[in-house]
mmCIF file of C-alpha atoms in Angstrom:
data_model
loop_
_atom_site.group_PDB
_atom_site.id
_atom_site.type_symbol
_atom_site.label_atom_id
_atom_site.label_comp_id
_atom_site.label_asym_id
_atom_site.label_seq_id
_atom_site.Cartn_x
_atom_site.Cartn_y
_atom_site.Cartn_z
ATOM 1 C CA UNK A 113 0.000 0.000 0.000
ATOM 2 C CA UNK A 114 1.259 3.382 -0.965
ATOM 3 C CA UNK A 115 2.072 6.179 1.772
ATOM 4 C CA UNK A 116 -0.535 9.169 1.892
ATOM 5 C CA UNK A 117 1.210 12.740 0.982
ATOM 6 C CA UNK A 118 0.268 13.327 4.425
ATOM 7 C CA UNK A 119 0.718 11.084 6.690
ATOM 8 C CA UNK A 120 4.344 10.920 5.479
ATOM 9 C CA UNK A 121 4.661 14.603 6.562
ATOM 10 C CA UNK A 122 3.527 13.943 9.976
ATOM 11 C CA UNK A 123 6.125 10.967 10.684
ATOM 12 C CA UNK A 124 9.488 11.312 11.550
ATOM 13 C CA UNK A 125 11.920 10.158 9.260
ATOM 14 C CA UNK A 126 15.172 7.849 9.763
ATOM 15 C CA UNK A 127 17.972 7.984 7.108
ATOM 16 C CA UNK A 128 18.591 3.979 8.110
ATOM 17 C CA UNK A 129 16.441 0.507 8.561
ATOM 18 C CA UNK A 130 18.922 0.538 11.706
ATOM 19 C CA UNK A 131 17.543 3.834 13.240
ATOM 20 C CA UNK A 132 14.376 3.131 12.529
ATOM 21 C CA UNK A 133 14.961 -0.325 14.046
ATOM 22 C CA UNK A 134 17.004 1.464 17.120
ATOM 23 C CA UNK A 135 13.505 3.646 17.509
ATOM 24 C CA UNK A 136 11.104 1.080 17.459
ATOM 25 C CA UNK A 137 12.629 -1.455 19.948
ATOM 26 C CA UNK A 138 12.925 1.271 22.373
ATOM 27 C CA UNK A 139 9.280 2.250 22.061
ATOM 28 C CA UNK A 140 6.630 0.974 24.817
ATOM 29 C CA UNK A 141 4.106 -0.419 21.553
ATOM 30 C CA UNK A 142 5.164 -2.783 19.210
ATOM 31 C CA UNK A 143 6.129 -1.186 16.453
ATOM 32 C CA UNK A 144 7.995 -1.988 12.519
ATOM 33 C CA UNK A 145 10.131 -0.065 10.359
ATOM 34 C CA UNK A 146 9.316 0.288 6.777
ATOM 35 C CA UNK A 147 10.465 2.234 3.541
ATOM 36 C CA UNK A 148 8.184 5.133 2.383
ATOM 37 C CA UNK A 149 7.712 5.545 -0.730
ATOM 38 C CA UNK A 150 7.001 9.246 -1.259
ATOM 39 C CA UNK A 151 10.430 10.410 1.096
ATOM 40 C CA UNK A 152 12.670 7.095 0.570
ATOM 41 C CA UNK A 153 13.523 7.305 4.137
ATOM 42 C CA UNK A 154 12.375 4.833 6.698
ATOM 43 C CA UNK A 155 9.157 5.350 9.165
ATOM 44 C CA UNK A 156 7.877 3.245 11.765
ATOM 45 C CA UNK A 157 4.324 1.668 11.938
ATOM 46 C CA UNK A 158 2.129 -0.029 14.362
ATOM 47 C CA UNK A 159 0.095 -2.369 11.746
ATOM 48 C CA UNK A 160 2.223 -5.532 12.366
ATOM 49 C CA UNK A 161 -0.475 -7.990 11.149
ATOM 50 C CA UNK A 162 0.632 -10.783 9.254
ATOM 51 C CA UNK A 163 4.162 -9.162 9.266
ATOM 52 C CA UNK A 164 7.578 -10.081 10.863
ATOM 53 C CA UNK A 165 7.955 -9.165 14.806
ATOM 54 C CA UNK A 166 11.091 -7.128 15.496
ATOM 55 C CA UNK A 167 14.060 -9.090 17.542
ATOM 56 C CA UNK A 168 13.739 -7.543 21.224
ATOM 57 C CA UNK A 169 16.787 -6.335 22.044
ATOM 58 C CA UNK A 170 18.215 -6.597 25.696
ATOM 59 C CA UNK A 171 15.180 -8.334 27.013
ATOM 60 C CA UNK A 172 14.241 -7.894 30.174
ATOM 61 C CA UNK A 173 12.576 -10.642 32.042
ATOM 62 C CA UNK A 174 11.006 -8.874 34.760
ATOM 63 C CA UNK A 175 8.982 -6.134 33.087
ATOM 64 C CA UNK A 176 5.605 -7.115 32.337
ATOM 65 C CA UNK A 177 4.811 -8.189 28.165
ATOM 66 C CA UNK A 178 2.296 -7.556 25.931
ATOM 67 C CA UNK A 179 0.365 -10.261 24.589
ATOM 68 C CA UNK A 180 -0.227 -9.592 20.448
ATOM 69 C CA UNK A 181 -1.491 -13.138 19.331
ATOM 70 C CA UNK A 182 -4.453 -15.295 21.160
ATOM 71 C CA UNK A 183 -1.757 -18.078 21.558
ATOM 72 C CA UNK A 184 0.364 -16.219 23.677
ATOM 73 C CA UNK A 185 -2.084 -15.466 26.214
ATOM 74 C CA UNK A 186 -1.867 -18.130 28.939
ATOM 75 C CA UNK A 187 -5.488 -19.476 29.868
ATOM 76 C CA UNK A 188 -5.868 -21.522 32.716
#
């Protein structure tokens, strides 16, 4: 799907996947990098369905997750 004029206007831009990447692992959503079109810089999304999950970098087992998927919710 093409970026809207405007909506690439309103996001920040990163010259690098690896910025973008840098941005979005230390966000508190989940969140993806992808190339725009319309600036050919890199912004960051939060539609992740049916796409790849970022690596978590420097995981930290104490702090609480965020279940995305049905299957990781544990039901007793």
């Amino acid at each position: 799907m093409r970026t809207r004029l405007s909506i690439c206007r309103k996001k920040k831009r990163y010259a690098s996947e690896a910025d973008a990447i840098a941005a979005a692992q230390t966000a508190s959503i989940d969140l993806r990098p992808y190339s725009c079109d319309r600036c050919h810089r890199y912004h960051l999304t939060s539609r992740t369905r049916g796409k790849r999950r970022l690596p978590v970098a420097d995981w930290d087992d104490s702090a609480p997750r965020r279940a995305c998927h049905k299957h990781e919710i544990n039901m007793p």
